[in-house]
PDB file of C-alpha atoms in Angstrom:
ATOM      1  CA  MET A   2     -17.533   1.882 -16.662  1.00 73.00           C
ATOM      2  CA  GLU A   3     -17.842  -1.541 -17.861  1.00 87.00           C
ATOM      3  CA  PHE A   4     -14.304  -3.669 -16.444  1.00 87.00           C
ATOM      4  CA  THR A   5     -12.846  -6.189 -17.299  1.00 92.00           C
ATOM      5  CA  LYS A   6     -10.003  -8.601 -16.783  1.00 92.00           C
ATOM      6  CA  LEU A   7      -6.992  -6.817 -18.565  1.00 95.00           C
ATOM      7  CA  LYS A   8      -9.034  -2.876 -18.092  1.00 96.00           C
ATOM      8  CA  ILE A   9      -8.839  -4.509 -13.701  1.00 95.00           C
ATOM      9  CA  LEU A  10      -5.795  -5.485 -14.174  1.00 96.00           C
ATOM     10  CA  ILE A  11      -4.057  -1.766 -16.780  1.00 97.00           C
ATOM     11  CA  TRP A  12      -5.659  -0.034 -13.894  1.00 97.00           C
ATOM     12  CA  THR A  13      -4.015  -2.114 -10.752  1.00 97.00           C
ATOM     13  CA  VAL A  14      -1.208  -1.822 -12.425  1.00 97.00           C
ATOM     14  CA  ILE A  15      -1.108   1.844 -13.491  1.00 98.00           C
ATOM     15  CA  LEU A  16      -2.359   3.094  -9.433  1.00 97.00           C
ATOM     16  CA  THR A  17       0.372   0.670  -8.263  1.00 97.00           C
ATOM     17  CA  VAL A  18       3.087   2.768 -10.034  1.00 96.00           C
ATOM     18  CA  VAL A  19       1.983   6.238  -8.508  1.00 97.00           C
ATOM     19  CA  ILE A  20       1.567   4.959  -5.550  1.00 94.00           C
ATOM     20  CA  GLU A  21       5.104   3.890  -5.607  1.00 94.00           C
ATOM     21  CA  GLY A  22       5.781   6.775  -6.810  1.00 94.00           C
ATOM     22  CA  ILE A  23       4.343   8.657  -3.787  1.00 92.00           C
ATOM     23  CA  THR A  24       5.272   6.610  -1.471  1.00 90.00           C
ATOM     24  CA  ALA A  25       9.519   7.251  -3.059  1.00 89.00           C
ATOM     25  CA  PHE A  26       8.872  10.617  -3.298  1.00 93.00           C
ATOM     26  CA  PHE A  27       8.691  11.070   0.268  1.00 85.00           C
ATOM     27  CA  ARG A  28      11.154   8.549   1.118  1.00 82.00           C
ATOM     28  CA  PHE A  29      13.905  10.216  -1.284  1.00 82.00           C
ATOM     29  CA  GLY A  30      12.707  13.650  -2.371  1.00 89.00           C
ATOM     30  CA  LEU A  31      11.111  15.266   1.159  1.00 87.00           C
ATOM     31  CA  HIS A  32      13.957  11.760   3.289  1.00 83.00           C
ATOM     32  CA  MET A  33      11.348  11.252   5.490  1.00 73.00           C
ATOM     33  CA  GLU A  34      11.031   7.441   6.998  1.00 76.00           C
ATOM     34  CA  SER A  35       7.955   5.521   8.133  1.00 71.00           C
ATOM     35  CA  THR A  36       9.347   4.587  11.916  1.00 70.00           C
ATOM     36  CA  ARG A  37      11.149   7.599  12.174  1.00 71.00           C
ATOM     37  CA  ASP A  38       9.095  10.248  10.842  1.00 65.00           C
ATOM     38  CA  THR A  39       5.565   8.664  12.137  1.00 68.00           C
ATOM     39  CA  ALA A  40       6.682   6.622  15.403  1.00 69.00           C
ATOM     40  CA  SER A  41       5.886   9.583  17.291  1.00 70.00           C
ATOM     41  CA  THR A  42       2.223  10.204  15.907  1.00 73.00           C
ATOM     42  CA  VAL A  43       0.811   7.189  14.696  1.00 70.00           C
ATOM     43  CA  GLY A  44       3.226   4.197  16.716  1.00 72.00           C
ATOM     44  CA  VAL A  45       1.210   6.208  19.538  1.00 76.00           C
ATOM     45  CA  ILE A  46      -1.665   5.915  18.060  1.00 81.00           C
ATOM     46  CA  THR A  47      -1.379   1.790  17.236  1.00 78.00           C
ATOM     47  CA  GLY A  48       0.094   0.950  20.396  1.00 76.00           C
ATOM     48  CA  GLY A  49       3.154   1.109  18.668  1.00 76.00           C
ATOM     49  CA  ILE A  50       2.315  -1.546  15.822  1.00 78.00           C
ATOM     50  CA  ARG A  51       3.188  -0.198  12.335  1.00 80.00           C
ATOM     51  CA  ILE A  52       0.349   0.581   9.191  1.00 80.00           C
ATOM     52  CA  HIS A  53       1.782  -0.421   6.581  1.00 83.00           C
ATOM     53  CA  HIS A  54      -0.451   0.682   3.410  1.00 88.00           C
ATOM     54  CA  GLY A  55      -0.437  -3.470   2.442  1.00 90.00           C
ATOM     55  CA  TYR A  56      -2.052  -4.104   5.565  1.00 90.00           C
ATOM     56  CA  ILE A  57      -4.860  -1.302   3.901  1.00 92.00           C
ATOM     57  CA  GLY A  58      -5.171  -3.026   0.666  1.00 96.00           C
ATOM     58  CA  LEU A  59      -5.185  -6.368   2.307  1.00 95.00           C
ATOM     59  CA  LEU A  60      -7.984  -5.157   4.514  1.00 94.00           C
ATOM     60  CA  MET A  61      -9.529  -3.543   1.287  1.00 94.00           C
ATOM     61  CA  LEU A  62      -9.407  -7.358  -0.715  1.00 95.00           C
ATOM     62  CA  ILE A  63     -10.785  -9.407   2.293  1.00 94.00           C
ATOM     63  CA  GLY A  64     -13.270  -6.845   1.837  1.00 93.00           C
ATOM     64  CA  CYS A  65     -14.152  -7.524  -1.539  1.00 91.00           C
ATOM     65  CA  LEU A  66     -15.119 -10.780  -0.634  1.00 89.00           C
ATOM     66  CA  LEU A  67     -18.142  -9.383   1.938  1.00 89.00           C
ATOM     67  CA  LEU A  68     -19.945  -6.899  -0.982  1.00 86.00           C
ATOM     68  CA  LYS A  69     -23.292  -8.056  -1.769  1.00 85.00           C
ATOM     69  CA  GLY A  70     -26.510  -6.407  -3.897  1.00 86.00           C
ATOM     70  CA  LYS A  71     -25.613  -2.624  -4.929  1.00 84.00           C
ATOM     71  CA  TRP A  72     -21.833  -3.034  -3.333  1.00 87.00           C
ATOM     72  CA  LEU A  73     -21.005  -4.766  -6.385  1.00 85.00           C
ATOM     73  CA  LYS A  74     -20.447  -2.931  -8.892  1.00 87.00           C
ATOM     74  CA  LEU A  75     -17.613  -1.597  -6.168  1.00 88.00           C
ATOM     75  CA  MET A  76     -15.397  -4.454  -6.096  1.00 92.00           C
ATOM     76  CA  PRO A  77     -13.996  -3.536  -8.362  1.00 93.00           C
ATOM     77  CA  TYR A  78     -12.555   0.226  -8.288  1.00 94.00           C
ATOM     78  CA  CYS A  79     -11.721  -2.406  -4.531  1.00 94.00           C
ATOM     79  CA  ILE A  80     -10.355  -4.872  -5.878  1.00 95.00           C
ATOM     80  CA  ILE A  81      -7.899  -2.493  -8.139  1.00 96.00           C
ATOM     81  CA  ILE A  82      -7.492  -0.551  -4.904  1.00 96.00           C
ATOM     82  CA  GLY A  83      -6.106  -3.125  -2.583  1.00 96.00           C
ATOM     83  CA  SER A  84      -4.105  -5.030  -4.399  1.00 97.00           C
ATOM     84  CA  ALA A  85      -2.047  -1.972  -5.795  1.00 97.00           C
ATOM     85  CA  MET A  86      -1.706  -0.813  -2.524  1.00 96.00           C
ATOM     86  CA  VAL A  87      -0.302  -4.371  -1.470  1.00 96.00           C
ATOM     87  CA  LEU A  88       2.227  -4.291  -4.786  1.00 96.00           C
ATOM     88  CA  SER A  89       3.256  -1.261  -4.159  1.00 95.00           C
ATOM     89  CA  ASP A  90       3.811  -2.168  -0.020  1.00 92.00           C
ATOM     90  CA  LEU A  91       5.814  -4.960  -0.971  1.00 91.00           C
ATOM     91  CA  ILE A  92       8.072  -3.168  -4.741  1.00 93.00           C
ATOM     92  CA  HIS A  93       9.662  -0.473  -2.462  1.00 90.00           C
ATOM     93  CA  HIS A  94       9.844  -3.037   0.906  1.00 86.00           C
ATOM     94  CA  PHE A  95      11.605  -5.679  -1.720  1.00 89.00           C
ATOM     95  CA  LEU A  96      12.183  -3.805  -4.770  1.00 89.00           C
ATOM     96  CA  VAL A  97      13.616  -0.266  -4.514  1.00 86.00           C
ATOM     97  CA  LEU A  98      14.259  -0.157  -0.042  1.00 77.00           C
ATOM     98  CA  TRP A  99      16.076  -3.620   0.357  1.00 80.00           C
ATOM     99  CA  PRO A 100      18.441  -3.147  -3.305  1.00 83.00           C
ATOM    100  CA  ILE A 101      18.660   1.048  -1.982  1.00 81.00           C
ATOM    101  CA  THR A 102      19.736   0.593   1.362  1.00 74.00           C
ATOM    102  CA  GLY A 103      20.328  -2.747   2.139  1.00 73.00           C
ATOM    103  CA  SER A 104      17.285  -3.002   4.720  1.00 72.00           C
ATOM    104  CA  HIS A 105      13.815  -3.504   2.956  1.00 69.00           C
ATOM    105  CA  ASP A 106      12.795  -1.778   6.420  1.00 73.00           C
ATOM    106  CA  PHE A 107       9.817  -3.541   5.946  1.00 75.00           C
ATOM    107  CA  ASP A 108       9.270  -3.511  10.157  1.00 73.00           C
ATOM    108  CA  ILE A 109       6.222  -5.305  12.372  1.00 73.00           C
ATOM    109  CA  PHE A 110       6.929  -2.733  15.434  1.00 74.00           C
ATOM    110  CA  TYR A 111       7.790   1.044  15.398  1.00 70.00           C
ATOM    111  CA  ARG A 112      11.612   0.527  15.873  1.00 67.00           C
ATOM    112  CA  ASN A 113      12.927   2.660  19.320  1.00 58.00           C
TER     113      ASN A 113
END
């Protein structure tokens, strides 16, 4: 598939909405909270550092800069997925959680 800047933007917006929908479903539909429900599993593995999906997206965007040769054709996908993960995380914490719960819950470490 040939990617233009507009197609990259459109797919980023679509994927951002999908990721945020899934995130909101887990938070509000299943009443799950990362600081409560993953602290004893993921939190132990990460040494108490809370891994937001936006961090993974940011690493993907940085990784895009390292793509060379035949791997360059993956760059649009890397940009779309990485950007959508970052945007979804920011939207979730600052435009969804903060107004609804009164707290952005953007913690660096799991709370005890």
